Amino acid sequence: MASNSQIAFAPMGNTVVVPAAAVAPTGVQALVQGRLDAQGTGQYRIINASATVTVFLGVGSTAAEATANAVAPVAGTPSAAIVLVPGAVEILRFGRESFFSGLGASAATVYIVQGEGL
């Protein structure tokens, strides 16, 4: 593992708002700092700010791909979405130029900040 995955999470950029809605909106890009280009990936702290809405987070290399991936899985039909329960705080690793979109039963806000660490 890279040494930056062994330290506490340190934010290294601006927080990006990803709106979630009943129809997944156009994906929003959250760039990782250029100094991490050699890794090609970055760590993101992702927060579902809603107290009641589960968000199905779509991630992709384009805005359209992120939007298309924001789909709720159902029995027998898996989905590429990452499930964010209400109030979830996750640190995940994605490509450094990733786009994000969210699907929820109603409007919700997801906050994403790039950085390093757990």
mmCIF file with all atom_site columns, C-alpha atoms in Angstrom:
data_model
loop_
_atom_site.group_PDB
_atom_site.id
_atom_site.type_symbol
_atom_site.label_atom_id
_atom_site.label_alt_id
_atom_site.label_comp_id
_atom_site.label_asym_id
_atom_site.label_entity_id
_atom_site.label_seq_id
_atom_site.pdbx_PDB_ins_code
_atom_site.Cartn_x
_atom_site.Cartn_y
_atom_site.Cartn_z
_atom_site.occupancy
_atom_site.B_iso_or_equiv
_atom_site.pdbx_formal_charge
_atom_site.auth_seq_id
_atom_site.auth_comp_id
_atom_site.auth_asym_id
_atom_site.auth_atom_id
_atom_site.pdbx_PDB_model_num
ATOM 1   C CA . MET A 1 1   ? 0.000   0.000  0.000   1.00 0.00 ? 1   MET A CA 1
ATOM 2   C CA . ALA A 1 2   ? 1.050   3.542  -0.653  1.00 0.00 ? 2   ALA A CA 1
ATOM 3   C CA . SER A 1 3   ? 2.202   5.408  2.433   1.00 0.00 ? 3   SER A CA 1
ATOM 4   C CA . ASN A 1 4   ? -0.547  8.030  2.063   1.00 0.00 ? 4   ASN A CA 1
ATOM 5   C CA . SER A 1 5   ? -3.153  5.335  2.714   1.00 0.00 ? 5   SER A CA 1
ATOM 6   C CA . GLN A 1 6   ? -1.730  4.761  6.212   1.00 0.00 ? 6   GLN A CA 1
ATOM 7   C CA . ILE A 1 7   ? -2.314  8.257  7.615   1.00 0.00 ? 7   ILE A CA 1
ATOM 8   C CA . ALA A 1 8   ? -5.414  10.028 8.927   1.00 0.00 ? 8   ALA A CA 1
ATOM 9   C CA . PHE A 1 9   ? -7.426  11.706 6.190   1.00 0.00 ? 9   PHE A CA 1
ATOM 10  C CA . ALA A 1 10  ? -6.199  15.212 5.405   1.00 0.00 ? 10  ALA A CA 1
ATOM 11  C CA . PRO A 1 11  ? -8.375  17.378 3.120   1.00 0.00 ? 11  PRO A CA 1
ATOM 12  C CA . MET A 1 12  ? -6.368  18.819 0.235   1.00 0.00 ? 12  MET A CA 1
ATOM 13  C CA . GLY A 1 13  ? -8.856  20.736 -1.812  1.00 0.00 ? 13  GLY A CA 1
ATOM 14  C CA . ASN A 1 14  ? -12.205 22.428 -1.969  1.00 0.00 ? 14  ASN A CA 1
ATOM 15  C CA . THR A 1 15  ? -15.428 20.688 -1.024  1.00 0.00 ? 15  THR A CA 1
ATOM 16  C CA . VAL A 1 16  ? -17.643 19.876 -4.002  1.00 0.00 ? 16  VAL A CA 1
ATOM 17  C CA . VAL A 1 17  ? -21.436 19.610 -3.709  1.00 0.00 ? 17  VAL A CA 1
ATOM 18  C CA . VAL A 1 18  ? -23.065 16.733 -5.559  1.00 0.00 ? 18  VAL A CA 1
ATOM 19  C CA . PRO A 1 19  ? -26.846 17.102 -5.590  1.00 0.00 ? 19  PRO A CA 1
ATOM 20  C CA . ALA A 1 20  ? -28.890 13.928 -5.460  1.00 0.00 ? 20  ALA A CA 1
ATOM 21  C CA . ALA A 1 21  ? -32.459 13.800 -6.714  1.00 0.00 ? 21  ALA A CA 1
ATOM 22  C CA . ALA A 1 22  ? -35.204 11.436 -7.859  1.00 0.00 ? 22  ALA A CA 1
ATOM 23  C CA . VAL A 1 23  ? -33.673 11.728 -11.337 1.00 0.00 ? 23  VAL A CA 1
ATOM 24  C CA . ALA A 1 24  ? -29.875 11.625 -11.139 1.00 0.00 ? 24  ALA A CA 1
ATOM 25  C CA . PRO A 1 25  ? -28.485 15.017 -12.219 1.00 0.00 ? 25  PRO A CA 1
ATOM 26  C CA . THR A 1 26  ? -25.528 15.585 -14.512 1.00 0.00 ? 26  THR A CA 1
ATOM 27  C CA . GLY A 1 27  ? -22.303 14.359 -12.919 1.00 0.00 ? 27  GLY A CA 1
ATOM 28  C CA . VAL A 1 28  ? -20.034 16.800 -11.098 1.00 0.00 ? 28  VAL A CA 1
ATOM 29  C CA . GLN A 1 29  ? -16.246 16.524 -11.254 1.00 0.00 ? 29  GLN A CA 1
ATOM 30  C CA . ALA A 1 30  ? -14.065 16.476 -8.139  1.00 0.00 ? 30  ALA A CA 1
ATOM 31  C CA . LEU A 1 31  ? -10.397 16.683 -9.145  1.00 0.00 ? 31  LEU A CA 1
ATOM 32  C CA . VAL A 1 32  ? -7.523  15.348 -7.070  1.00 0.00 ? 32  VAL A CA 1
ATOM 33  C CA . GLN A 1 33  ? -4.464  17.588 -6.702  1.00 0.00 ? 33  GLN A CA 1
ATOM 34  C CA . GLY A 1 34  ? -2.112  17.452 -9.665  1.00 0.00 ? 34  GLY A CA 1
ATOM 35  C CA . ARG A 1 35  ? 0.852   16.473 -7.491  1.00 0.00 ? 35  ARG A CA 1
ATOM 36  C CA . LEU A 1 36  ? -0.765  13.030 -7.189  1.00 0.00 ? 36  LEU A CA 1
ATOM 37  C CA . ASP A 1 37  ? -0.875  12.530 -10.972 1.00 0.00 ? 37  ASP A CA 1
ATOM 38  C CA . ALA A 1 38  ? 1.618   9.668  -10.829 1.00 0.00 ? 38  ALA A CA 1
ATOM 39  C CA . GLN A 1 39  ? -0.844  7.598  -8.798  1.00 0.00 ? 39  GLN A CA 1
ATOM 40  C CA . GLY A 1 40  ? -3.717  8.276  -11.200 1.00 0.00 ? 40  GLY A CA 1
ATOM 41  C CA . THR A 1 41  ? -6.118  7.938  -8.264  1.00 0.00 ? 41  THR A CA 1
ATOM 42  C CA . GLY A 1 42  ? -7.107  9.887  -5.221  1.00 0.00 ? 42  GLY A CA 1
ATOM 43  C CA . GLN A 1 43  ? -8.918  9.530  -1.969  1.00 0.00 ? 43  GLN A CA 1
ATOM 44  C CA . TYR A 1 44  ? -12.233 11.233 -1.424  1.00 0.00 ? 44  TYR A CA 1
ATOM 45  C CA . ARG A 1 45  ? -14.156 11.901 1.784   1.00 0.00 ? 45  ARG A CA 1
ATOM 46  C CA . ILE A 1 46  ? -17.822 11.515 0.861   1.00 0.00 ? 46  ILE A CA 1
ATOM 47  C CA . ILE A 1 47  ? -20.649 12.648 3.152   1.00 0.00 ? 47  ILE A CA 1
ATOM 48  C CA . ASN A 1 48  ? -24.366 12.075 2.680   1.00 0.00 ? 48  ASN A CA 1
ATOM 49  C CA . ALA A 1 49  ? -25.707 15.125 4.533   1.00 0.00 ? 49  ALA A CA 1
ATOM 50  C CA . SER A 1 50  ? -29.292 13.893 4.503   1.00 0.00 ? 50  SER A CA 1
ATOM 51  C CA . ALA A 1 51  ? -30.739 12.526 7.734   1.00 0.00 ? 51  ALA A CA 1
ATOM 52  C CA . THR A 1 52  ? -33.404 10.531 5.904   1.00 0.00 ? 52  THR A CA 1
ATOM 53  C CA . VAL A 1 53  ? -32.491 9.899  2.239   1.00 0.00 ? 53  VAL A CA 1
ATOM 54  C CA . THR A 1 54  ? -30.332 7.016  1.036   1.00 0.00 ? 54  THR A CA 1
ATOM 55  C CA . VAL A 1 55  ? -28.231 8.134  -1.942  1.00 0.00 ? 55  VAL A CA 1
ATOM 56  C CA . PHE A 1 56  ? -27.076 5.849  -4.739  1.00 0.00 ? 56  PHE A CA 1
ATOM 57  C CA . LEU A 1 57  ? -23.797 7.470  -5.777  1.00 0.00 ? 57  LEU A CA 1
ATOM 58  C CA . GLY A 1 58  ? -22.742 7.045  -9.380  1.00 0.00 ? 58  GLY A CA 1
ATOM 59  C CA . VAL A 1 59  ? -19.060 7.431  -10.252 1.00 0.00 ? 59  VAL A CA 1
ATOM 60  C CA . GLY A 1 60  ? -17.534 7.595  -13.710 1.00 0.00 ? 60  GLY A CA 1
ATOM 61  C CA . SER A 1 61  ? -14.794 8.996  -15.892 1.00 0.00 ? 61  SER A CA 1
ATOM 62  C CA . THR A 1 62  ? -17.330 11.321 -17.555 1.00 0.00 ? 62  THR A CA 1
ATOM 63  C CA . ALA A 1 63  ? -20.365 13.238 -16.311 1.00 0.00 ? 63  ALA A CA 1
ATOM 64  C CA . ALA A 1 64  ? -22.653 11.032 -18.400 1.00 0.00 ? 64  ALA A CA 1
ATOM 65  C CA . GLU A 1 65  ? -21.109 7.834  -17.023 1.00 0.00 ? 65  GLU A CA 1
ATOM 66  C CA . ALA A 1 66  ? -21.514 9.030  -13.422 1.00 0.00 ? 66  ALA A CA 1
ATOM 67  C CA . THR A 1 67  ? -25.155 9.878  -14.075 1.00 0.00 ? 67  THR A CA 1
ATOM 68  C CA . ALA A 1 68  ? -25.759 6.501  -15.764 1.00 0.00 ? 68  ALA A CA 1
ATOM 69  C CA . ASN A 1 69  ? -24.159 4.686  -12.788 1.00 0.00 ? 69  ASN A CA 1
ATOM 70  C CA . ALA A 1 70  ? -26.404 6.416  -10.229 1.00 0.00 ? 70  ALA A CA 1
ATOM 71  C CA . VAL A 1 71  ? -29.023 3.660  -10.275 1.00 0.00 ? 71  VAL A CA 1
ATOM 72  C CA . ALA A 1 72  ? -30.611 1.901  -7.308  1.00 0.00 ? 72  ALA A CA 1
ATOM 73  C CA . PRO A 1 73  ? -29.973 -1.852 -7.384  1.00 0.00 ? 73  PRO A CA 1
ATOM 74  C CA . VAL A 1 74  ? -32.991 -4.143 -7.163  1.00 0.00 ? 74  VAL A CA 1
ATOM 75  C CA . ALA A 1 75  ? -33.287 -7.882 -6.611  1.00 0.00 ? 75  ALA A CA 1
ATOM 76  C CA . GLY A 1 76  ? -31.794 -9.622 -9.627  1.00 0.00 ? 76  GLY A CA 1
ATOM 77  C CA . THR A 1 77  ? -30.431 -6.398 -11.136 1.00 0.00 ? 77  THR A CA 1
ATOM 78  C CA . PRO A 1 78  ? -27.126 -5.249 -9.639  1.00 0.00 ? 78  PRO A CA 1
ATOM 79  C CA . SER A 1 79  ? -25.936 -1.667 -9.994  1.00 0.00 ? 79  SER A CA 1
ATOM 80  C CA . ALA A 1 80  ? -22.581 0.118  -10.131 1.00 0.00 ? 80  ALA A CA 1
ATOM 81  C CA . ALA A 1 81  ? -23.875 2.668  -7.588  1.00 0.00 ? 81  ALA A CA 1
ATOM 82  C CA . ILE A 1 82  ? -22.345 3.025  -4.132  1.00 0.00 ? 82  ILE A CA 1
ATOM 83  C CA . VAL A 1 83  ? -25.025 3.065  -1.441  1.00 0.00 ? 83  VAL A CA 1
ATOM 84  C CA . LEU A 1 84  ? -24.697 5.973  0.999   1.00 0.00 ? 84  LEU A CA 1
ATOM 85  C CA . VAL A 1 85  ? -27.069 5.532  3.924   1.00 0.00 ? 85  VAL A CA 1
ATOM 86  C CA . PRO A 1 86  ? -28.363 8.727  5.578   1.00 0.00 ? 86  PRO A CA 1
ATOM 87  C CA . GLY A 1 87  ? -25.521 10.466 7.407   1.00 0.00 ? 87  GLY A CA 1
ATOM 88  C CA . ALA A 1 88  ? -22.836 8.209  5.891   1.00 0.00 ? 88  ALA A CA 1
ATOM 89  C CA . VAL A 1 89  ? -19.216 9.378  5.923   1.00 0.00 ? 89  VAL A CA 1
ATOM 90  C CA . GLU A 1 90  ? -16.937 7.310  3.693   1.00 0.00 ? 90  GLU A CA 1
ATOM 91  C CA . ILE A 1 91  ? -13.365 7.609  2.457   1.00 0.00 ? 91  ILE A CA 1
ATOM 92  C CA . LEU A 1 92  ? -13.034 5.941  -0.917  1.00 0.00 ? 92  LEU A CA 1
ATOM 93  C CA . ARG A 1 93  ? -10.470 5.838  -3.714  1.00 0.00 ? 93  ARG A CA 1
ATOM 94  C CA . PHE A 1 94  ? -11.288 6.682  -7.340  1.00 0.00 ? 94  PHE A CA 1
ATOM 95  C CA . GLY A 1 95  ? -9.592  7.980  -10.463 1.00 0.00 ? 95  GLY A CA 1
ATOM 96  C CA . ARG A 1 96  ? -8.229  11.485 -9.955  1.00 0.00 ? 96  ARG A CA 1
ATOM 97  C CA . GLU A 1 97  ? -10.581 13.051 -12.540 1.00 0.00 ? 97  GLU A CA 1
ATOM 98  C CA . SER A 1 98  ? -13.776 11.278 -11.452 1.00 0.00 ? 98  SER A CA 1
ATOM 99  C CA . PHE A 1 99  ? -17.302 12.601 -11.827 1.00 0.00 ? 99  PHE A CA 1
ATOM 100 C CA . PHE A 1 100 ? -20.082 11.950 -9.296  1.00 0.00 ? 100 PHE A CA 1
ATOM 101 C CA . SER A 1 101 ? -23.888 11.950 -9.433  1.00 0.00 ? 101 SER A CA 1
ATOM 102 C CA . GLY A 1 102 ? -26.557 10.857 -6.975  1.00 0.00 ? 102 GLY A CA 1
ATOM 103 C CA . LEU A 1 103 ? -29.977 9.255  -7.045  1.00 0.00 ? 103 LEU A CA 1
ATOM 104 C CA . GLY A 1 104 ? -32.296 9.506  -4.048  1.00 0.00 ? 104 GLY A CA 1
ATOM 105 C CA . ALA A 1 105 ? -35.995 9.141  -3.311  1.00 0.00 ? 105 ALA A CA 1
ATOM 106 C CA . SER A 1 106 ? -35.986 12.919 -2.810  1.00 0.00 ? 106 SER A CA 1
ATOM 107 C CA . ALA A 1 107 ? -33.465 15.737 -2.855  1.00 0.00 ? 107 ALA A CA 1
ATOM 108 C CA . ALA A 1 108 ? -30.279 15.213 -0.834  1.00 0.00 ? 108 ALA A CA 1
ATOM 109 C CA . THR A 1 109 ? -26.818 16.746 -0.713  1.00 0.00 ? 109 THR A CA 1
ATOM 110 C CA . VAL A 1 110 ? -23.561 14.839 -0.916  1.00 0.00 ? 110 VAL A CA 1
ATOM 111 C CA . TYR A 1 111 ? -20.324 16.611 -0.068  1.00 0.00 ? 111 TYR A CA 1
ATOM 112 C CA . ILE A 1 112 ? -17.034 15.391 -1.531  1.00 0.00 ? 112 ILE A CA 1
ATOM 113 C CA . VAL A 1 113 ? -13.541 16.609 -0.689  1.00 0.00 ? 113 VAL A CA 1
ATOM 114 C CA . GLN A 1 114 ? -10.349 15.107 -2.059  1.00 0.00 ? 114 GLN A CA 1
ATOM 115 C CA . GLY A 1 115 ? -7.352  14.460 0.126   1.00 0.00 ? 115 GLY A CA 1
ATOM 116 C CA . GLU A 1 116 ? -4.964  11.803 1.416   1.00 0.00 ? 116 GLU A CA 1
ATOM 117 C CA . GLY A 1 117 ? -5.290  9.171  4.101   1.00 0.00 ? 117 GLY A CA 1
ATOM 118 C CA . LEU A 1 118 ? -7.918  7.043  5.762   1.00 0.00 ? 118 LEU A CA 1
#
